[in-house]
Short mmCIF file of C-alpha atoms and ligand atoms in Angstrom, two decimals:
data_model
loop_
_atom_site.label_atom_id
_atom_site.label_comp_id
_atom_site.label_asym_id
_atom_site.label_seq_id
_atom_site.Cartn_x
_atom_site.Cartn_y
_atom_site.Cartn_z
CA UNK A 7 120.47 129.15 55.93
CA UNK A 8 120.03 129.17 59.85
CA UNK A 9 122.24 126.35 61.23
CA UNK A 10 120.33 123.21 63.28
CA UNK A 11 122.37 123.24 66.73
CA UNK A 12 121.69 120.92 69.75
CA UNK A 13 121.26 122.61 73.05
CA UNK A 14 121.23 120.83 76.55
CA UNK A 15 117.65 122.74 77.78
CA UNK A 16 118.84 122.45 81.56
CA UNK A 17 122.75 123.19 80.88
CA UNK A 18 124.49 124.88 83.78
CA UNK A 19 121.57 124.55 86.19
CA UNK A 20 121.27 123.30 89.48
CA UNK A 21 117.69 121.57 90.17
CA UNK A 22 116.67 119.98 93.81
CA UNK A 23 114.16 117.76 93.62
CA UNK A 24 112.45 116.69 96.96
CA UNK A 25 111.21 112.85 97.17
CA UNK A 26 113.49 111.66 93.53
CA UNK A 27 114.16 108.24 95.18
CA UNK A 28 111.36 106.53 93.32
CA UNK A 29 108.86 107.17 91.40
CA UNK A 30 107.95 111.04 89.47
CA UNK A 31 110.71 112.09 91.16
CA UNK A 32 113.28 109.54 89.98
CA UNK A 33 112.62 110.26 86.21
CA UNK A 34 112.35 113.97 87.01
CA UNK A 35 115.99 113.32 88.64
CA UNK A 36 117.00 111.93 85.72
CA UNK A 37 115.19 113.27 82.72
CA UNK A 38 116.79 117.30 84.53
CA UNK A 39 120.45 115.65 84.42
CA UNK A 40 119.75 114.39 80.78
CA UNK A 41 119.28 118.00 79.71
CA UNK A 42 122.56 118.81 81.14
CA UNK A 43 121.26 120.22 85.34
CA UNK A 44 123.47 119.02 88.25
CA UNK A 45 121.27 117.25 90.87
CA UNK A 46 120.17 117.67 94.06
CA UNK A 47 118.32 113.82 95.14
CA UNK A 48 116.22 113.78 97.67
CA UNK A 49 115.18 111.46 100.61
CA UNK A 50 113.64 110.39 103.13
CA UNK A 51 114.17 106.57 104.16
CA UNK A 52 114.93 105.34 101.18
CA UNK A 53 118.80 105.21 100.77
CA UNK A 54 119.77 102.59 98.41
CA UNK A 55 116.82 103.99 96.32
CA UNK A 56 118.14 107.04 95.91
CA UNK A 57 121.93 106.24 95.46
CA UNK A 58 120.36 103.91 92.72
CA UNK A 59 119.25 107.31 90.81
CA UNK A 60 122.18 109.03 91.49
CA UNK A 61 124.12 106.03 89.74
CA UNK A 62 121.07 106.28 86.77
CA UNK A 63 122.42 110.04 86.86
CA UNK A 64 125.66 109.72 86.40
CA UNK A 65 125.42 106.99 84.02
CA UNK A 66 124.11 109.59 81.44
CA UNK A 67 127.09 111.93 82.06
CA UNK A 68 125.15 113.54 84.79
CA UNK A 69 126.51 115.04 88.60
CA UNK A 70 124.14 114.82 91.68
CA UNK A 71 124.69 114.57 95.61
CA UNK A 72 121.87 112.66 97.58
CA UNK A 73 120.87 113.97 100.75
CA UNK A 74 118.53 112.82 103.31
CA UNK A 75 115.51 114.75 104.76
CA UNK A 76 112.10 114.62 105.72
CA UNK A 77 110.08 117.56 104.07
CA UNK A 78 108.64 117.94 107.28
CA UNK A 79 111.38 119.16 109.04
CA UNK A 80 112.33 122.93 109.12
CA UNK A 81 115.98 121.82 109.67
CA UNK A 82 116.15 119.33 107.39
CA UNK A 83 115.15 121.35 104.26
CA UNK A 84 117.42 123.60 105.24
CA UNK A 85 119.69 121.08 105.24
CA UNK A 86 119.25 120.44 101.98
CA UNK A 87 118.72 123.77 100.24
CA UNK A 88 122.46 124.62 101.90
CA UNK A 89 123.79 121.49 100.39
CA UNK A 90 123.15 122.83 96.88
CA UNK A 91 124.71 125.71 97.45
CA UNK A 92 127.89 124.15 99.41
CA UNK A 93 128.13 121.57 96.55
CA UNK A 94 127.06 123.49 93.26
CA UNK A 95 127.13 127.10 94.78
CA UNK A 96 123.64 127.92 93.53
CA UNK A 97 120.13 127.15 92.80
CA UNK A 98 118.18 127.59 89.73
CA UNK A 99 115.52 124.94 89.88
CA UNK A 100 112.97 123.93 92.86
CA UNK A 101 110.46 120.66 92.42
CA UNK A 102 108.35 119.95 95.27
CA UNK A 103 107.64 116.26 94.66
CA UNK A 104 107.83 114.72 97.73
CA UNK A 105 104.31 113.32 98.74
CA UNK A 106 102.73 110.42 100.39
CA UNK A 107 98.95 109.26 100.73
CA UNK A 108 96.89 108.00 103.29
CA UNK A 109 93.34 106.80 101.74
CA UNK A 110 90.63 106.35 103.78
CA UNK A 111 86.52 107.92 103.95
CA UNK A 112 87.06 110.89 106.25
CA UNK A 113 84.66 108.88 108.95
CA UNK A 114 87.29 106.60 109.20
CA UNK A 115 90.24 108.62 109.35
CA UNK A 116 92.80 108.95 111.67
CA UNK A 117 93.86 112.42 112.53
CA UNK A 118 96.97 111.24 112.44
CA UNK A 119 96.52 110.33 108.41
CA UNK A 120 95.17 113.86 107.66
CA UNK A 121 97.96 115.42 109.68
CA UNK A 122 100.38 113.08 108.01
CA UNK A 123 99.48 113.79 104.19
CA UNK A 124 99.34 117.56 105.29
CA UNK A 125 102.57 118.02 106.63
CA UNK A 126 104.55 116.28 103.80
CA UNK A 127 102.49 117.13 100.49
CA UNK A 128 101.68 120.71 101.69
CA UNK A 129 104.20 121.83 104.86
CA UNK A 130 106.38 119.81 102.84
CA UNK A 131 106.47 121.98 100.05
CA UNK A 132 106.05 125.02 102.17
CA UNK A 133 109.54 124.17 104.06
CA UNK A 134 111.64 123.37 100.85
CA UNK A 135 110.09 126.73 99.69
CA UNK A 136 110.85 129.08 102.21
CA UNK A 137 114.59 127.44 102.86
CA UNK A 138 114.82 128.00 99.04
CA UNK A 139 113.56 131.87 98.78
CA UNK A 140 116.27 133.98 99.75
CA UNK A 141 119.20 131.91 97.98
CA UNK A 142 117.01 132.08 94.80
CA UNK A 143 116.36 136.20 95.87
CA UNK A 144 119.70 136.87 96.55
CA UNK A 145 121.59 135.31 92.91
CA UNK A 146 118.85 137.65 91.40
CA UNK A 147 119.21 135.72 88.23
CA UNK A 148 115.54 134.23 88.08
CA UNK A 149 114.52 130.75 88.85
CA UNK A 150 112.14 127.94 88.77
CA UNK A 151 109.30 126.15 91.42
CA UNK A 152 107.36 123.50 90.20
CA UNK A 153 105.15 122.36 92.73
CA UNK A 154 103.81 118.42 92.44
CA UNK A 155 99.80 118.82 92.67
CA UNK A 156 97.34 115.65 91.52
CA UNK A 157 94.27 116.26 89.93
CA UNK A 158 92.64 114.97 93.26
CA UNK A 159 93.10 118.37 94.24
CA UNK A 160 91.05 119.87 91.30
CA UNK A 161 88.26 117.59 91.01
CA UNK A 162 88.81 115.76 94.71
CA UNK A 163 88.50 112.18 95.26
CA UNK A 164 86.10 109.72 97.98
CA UNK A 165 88.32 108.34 100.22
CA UNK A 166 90.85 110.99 99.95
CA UNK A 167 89.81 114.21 101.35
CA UNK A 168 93.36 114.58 103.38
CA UNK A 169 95.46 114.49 100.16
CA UNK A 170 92.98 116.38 98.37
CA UNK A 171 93.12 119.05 100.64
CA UNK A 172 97.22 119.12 101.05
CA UNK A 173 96.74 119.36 96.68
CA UNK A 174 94.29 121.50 96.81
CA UNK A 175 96.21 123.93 98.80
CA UNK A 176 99.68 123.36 97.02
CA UNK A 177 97.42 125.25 93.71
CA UNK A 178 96.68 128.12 96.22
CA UNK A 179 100.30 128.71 97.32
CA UNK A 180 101.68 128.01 93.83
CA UNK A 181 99.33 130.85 92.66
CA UNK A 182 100.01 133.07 94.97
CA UNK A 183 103.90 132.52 94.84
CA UNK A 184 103.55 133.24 91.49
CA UNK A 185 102.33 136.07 92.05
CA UNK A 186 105.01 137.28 95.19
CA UNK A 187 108.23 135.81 92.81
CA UNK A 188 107.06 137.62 89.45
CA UNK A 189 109.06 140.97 89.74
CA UNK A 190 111.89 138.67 90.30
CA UNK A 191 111.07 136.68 87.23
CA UNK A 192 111.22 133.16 89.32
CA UNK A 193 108.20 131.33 87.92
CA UNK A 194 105.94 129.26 90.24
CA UNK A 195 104.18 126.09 88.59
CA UNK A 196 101.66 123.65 89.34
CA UNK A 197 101.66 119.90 87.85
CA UNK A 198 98.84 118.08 88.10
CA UNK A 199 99.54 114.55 86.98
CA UNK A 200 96.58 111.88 87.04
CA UNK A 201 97.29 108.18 87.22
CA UNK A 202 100.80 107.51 86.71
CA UNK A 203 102.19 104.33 87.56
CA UNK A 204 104.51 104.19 90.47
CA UNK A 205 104.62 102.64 94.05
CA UNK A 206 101.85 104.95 95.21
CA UNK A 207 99.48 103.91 92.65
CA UNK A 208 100.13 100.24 92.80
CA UNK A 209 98.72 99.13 95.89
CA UNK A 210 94.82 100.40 94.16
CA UNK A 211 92.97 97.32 93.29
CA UNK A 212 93.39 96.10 89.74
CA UNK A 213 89.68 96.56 89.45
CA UNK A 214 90.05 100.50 90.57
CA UNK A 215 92.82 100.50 88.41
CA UNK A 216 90.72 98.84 85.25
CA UNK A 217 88.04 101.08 86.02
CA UNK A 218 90.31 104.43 85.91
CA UNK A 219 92.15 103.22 82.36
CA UNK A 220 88.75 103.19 81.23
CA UNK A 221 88.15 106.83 81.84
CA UNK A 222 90.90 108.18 80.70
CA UNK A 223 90.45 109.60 77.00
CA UNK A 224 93.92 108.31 75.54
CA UNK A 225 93.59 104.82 76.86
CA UNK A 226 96.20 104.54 78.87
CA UNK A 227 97.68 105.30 82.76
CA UNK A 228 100.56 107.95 82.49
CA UNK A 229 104.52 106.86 83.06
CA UNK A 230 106.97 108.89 85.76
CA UNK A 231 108.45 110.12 81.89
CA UNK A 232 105.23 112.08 80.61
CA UNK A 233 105.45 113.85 83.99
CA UNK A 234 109.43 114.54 84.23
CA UNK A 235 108.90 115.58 80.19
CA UNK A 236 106.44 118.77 81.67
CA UNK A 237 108.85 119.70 84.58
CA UNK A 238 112.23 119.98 82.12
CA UNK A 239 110.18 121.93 80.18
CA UNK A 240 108.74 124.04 82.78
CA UNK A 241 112.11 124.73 84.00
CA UNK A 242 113.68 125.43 81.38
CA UNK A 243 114.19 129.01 79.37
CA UNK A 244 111.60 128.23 77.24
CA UNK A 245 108.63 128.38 79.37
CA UNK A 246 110.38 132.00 81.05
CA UNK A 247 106.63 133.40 79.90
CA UNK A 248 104.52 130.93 81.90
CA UNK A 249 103.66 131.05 86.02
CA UNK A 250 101.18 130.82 88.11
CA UNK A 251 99.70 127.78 86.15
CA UNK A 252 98.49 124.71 87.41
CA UNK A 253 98.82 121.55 84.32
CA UNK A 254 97.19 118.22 84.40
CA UNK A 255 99.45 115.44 82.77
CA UNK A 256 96.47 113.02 82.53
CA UNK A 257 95.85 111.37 79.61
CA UNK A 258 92.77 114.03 79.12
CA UNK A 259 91.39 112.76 81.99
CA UNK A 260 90.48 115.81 83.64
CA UNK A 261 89.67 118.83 80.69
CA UNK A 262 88.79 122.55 82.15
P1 NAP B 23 106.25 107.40 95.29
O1 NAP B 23 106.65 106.48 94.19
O2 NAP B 23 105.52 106.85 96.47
O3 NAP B 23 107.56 108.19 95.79
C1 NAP B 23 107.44 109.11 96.82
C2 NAP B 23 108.73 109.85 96.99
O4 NAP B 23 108.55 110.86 98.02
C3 NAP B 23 109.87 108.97 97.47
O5 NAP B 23 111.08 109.42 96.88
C4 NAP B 23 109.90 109.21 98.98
O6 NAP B 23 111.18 109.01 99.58
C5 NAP B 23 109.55 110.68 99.02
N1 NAP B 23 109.02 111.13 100.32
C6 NAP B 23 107.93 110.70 100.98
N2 NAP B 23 107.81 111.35 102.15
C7 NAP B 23 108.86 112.21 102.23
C8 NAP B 23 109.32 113.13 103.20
N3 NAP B 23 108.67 113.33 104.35
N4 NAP B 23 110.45 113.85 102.93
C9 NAP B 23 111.14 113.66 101.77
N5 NAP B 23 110.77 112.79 100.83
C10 NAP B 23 109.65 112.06 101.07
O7 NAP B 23 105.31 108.59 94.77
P2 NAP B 23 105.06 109.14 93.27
O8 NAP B 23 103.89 108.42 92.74
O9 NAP B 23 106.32 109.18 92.53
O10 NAP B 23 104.56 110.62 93.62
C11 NAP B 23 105.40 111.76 93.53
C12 NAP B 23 104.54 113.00 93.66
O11 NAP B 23 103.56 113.01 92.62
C13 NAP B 23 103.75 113.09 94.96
O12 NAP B 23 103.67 114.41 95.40
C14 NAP B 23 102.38 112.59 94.57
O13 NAP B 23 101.37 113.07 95.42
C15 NAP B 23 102.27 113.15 93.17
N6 NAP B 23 101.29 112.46 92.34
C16 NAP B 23 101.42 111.14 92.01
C17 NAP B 23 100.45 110.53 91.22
C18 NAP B 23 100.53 109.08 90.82
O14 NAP B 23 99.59 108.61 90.18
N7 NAP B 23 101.59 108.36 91.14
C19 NAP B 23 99.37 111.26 90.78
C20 NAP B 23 99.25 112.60 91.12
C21 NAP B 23 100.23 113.19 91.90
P3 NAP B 23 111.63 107.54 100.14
O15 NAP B 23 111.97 106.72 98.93
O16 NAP B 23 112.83 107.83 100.98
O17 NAP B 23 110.48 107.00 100.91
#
């Protein structure tokens, strides 16, 4: 008889995780360091936030460093790419997370806004990316992006054209990643979570909020968990077959 044995599904690995001071990207933090992946916590204001998770890590027998930067700096994503390799000398696991919105009806909005939501959901991702490629390249042992989309950015959404857009375009350069990092057998991901309940979410009015629940087929808004559950498992060996893939975590709100 085959024995039952208990592995750690993230053991050994190093994971950065842009914007896991709150929200997604806290239980993400958490929920990689629980299957047994040293953590990289990322911020950008947020300080006592994220040395909170980094406590929540190592409470659970868990390592991490937190390190500040804004997605939107070149420099600073360097910055923090080079601190997992200084700290944990490699890195296996990417999650762009970081994001921000800026809701308004496009005749209202500020260029600033649409600029904004651009440069940190999008550019954001681009510059953790591209500070990550040739570290990932050159330890030619595979590896993992998962990119943070919304379903916003499949089906779009009135009053939020700028953060559809920045989502819409993370599913064309996860695609198309996929398709550059294949050979190499790094796998390039899209998550497209719906309504999950975090800071971002909770300043829509409980009516909007009421009116969403209602929509969605299992009857419920979505926890930072049911996300954080689809990125361990993305990243981990078991989903070594899967890329280029874009995967709502919506309560069935959104079915292709
Ligand atoms: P959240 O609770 O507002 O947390 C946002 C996180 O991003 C924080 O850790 C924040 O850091 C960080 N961040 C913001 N701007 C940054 C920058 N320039 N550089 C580095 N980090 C930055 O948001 P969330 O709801 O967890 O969302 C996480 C991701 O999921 C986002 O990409 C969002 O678009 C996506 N998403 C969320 C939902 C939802 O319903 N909540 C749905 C679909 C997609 P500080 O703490 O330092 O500010």
């Amino acid at each position: 008889m085959e024995k039952r044995v208990t592995v750690l599904l993230l053991e050994d690995k190093v994971a950065v995780i842009s914007g896991a001071s709150r929200g997604i990207g806290r239980a993400i933090a958490v929920a990689c360091a629980r299957e047994g992946a040293a953590i990289v916590i990322n911020y950008t204001t947020n300080e006592k936030a994220a040395s909170e998770v980094l406590a929540a890590v190592e409470n659970i027998g868990g390592k991490g460093i937190v390190v500040q930067a804004d997605v939107t700096v070149v420099e600073d994503c360097e910055k923090l790419i080079n601190a997992a390799l200084d700290n944990f000398g490699k890195i296996d696991i990417l999650v762009n997370n970081a994001g921000i919105t800026r809701d308004n009806i496009m005749a209202r909005m500020k260029p600033a806004d649409w600029h904004a939501v651009i440069n940190t959901n999008l550019t954001g991702a681009f510059n953790c990316t591209k500070a990550a490629i040739r570290p990932f390249l050159k330890q030619k042992t595979g590896g993992r992006i998962i990119n943070m989309a919304s379903i916003i950015g499949l089906i779009g959404g009135a009053g939020q054209a700028n953060y559809a857009a920045a989502k819409a375009g993370l599913l064309g350069m996860t695609k198309s990643l996929a398709r550059e990092l294949a050979p190499r057998q790094i796998t390039v991901n899209a998550i497209a979570p719906g309504y999950i309940d975090t800071e971002m979410t909770a300043v829509l009015s409980e009516n909007l909020k009421e009116s969403i629940k209602k929509q969605i087929p299992l009857g419920r808004t979505g926890s930072p968990e049911d996300v954080a559950a689809l990125v361990v498992f993305l990243a981990s060996k078991q989903a070594a077959y899967i890329t280029g893939q874009v995967i709502a975590v919506d309560g069935g709100l959104v079915m292709n």
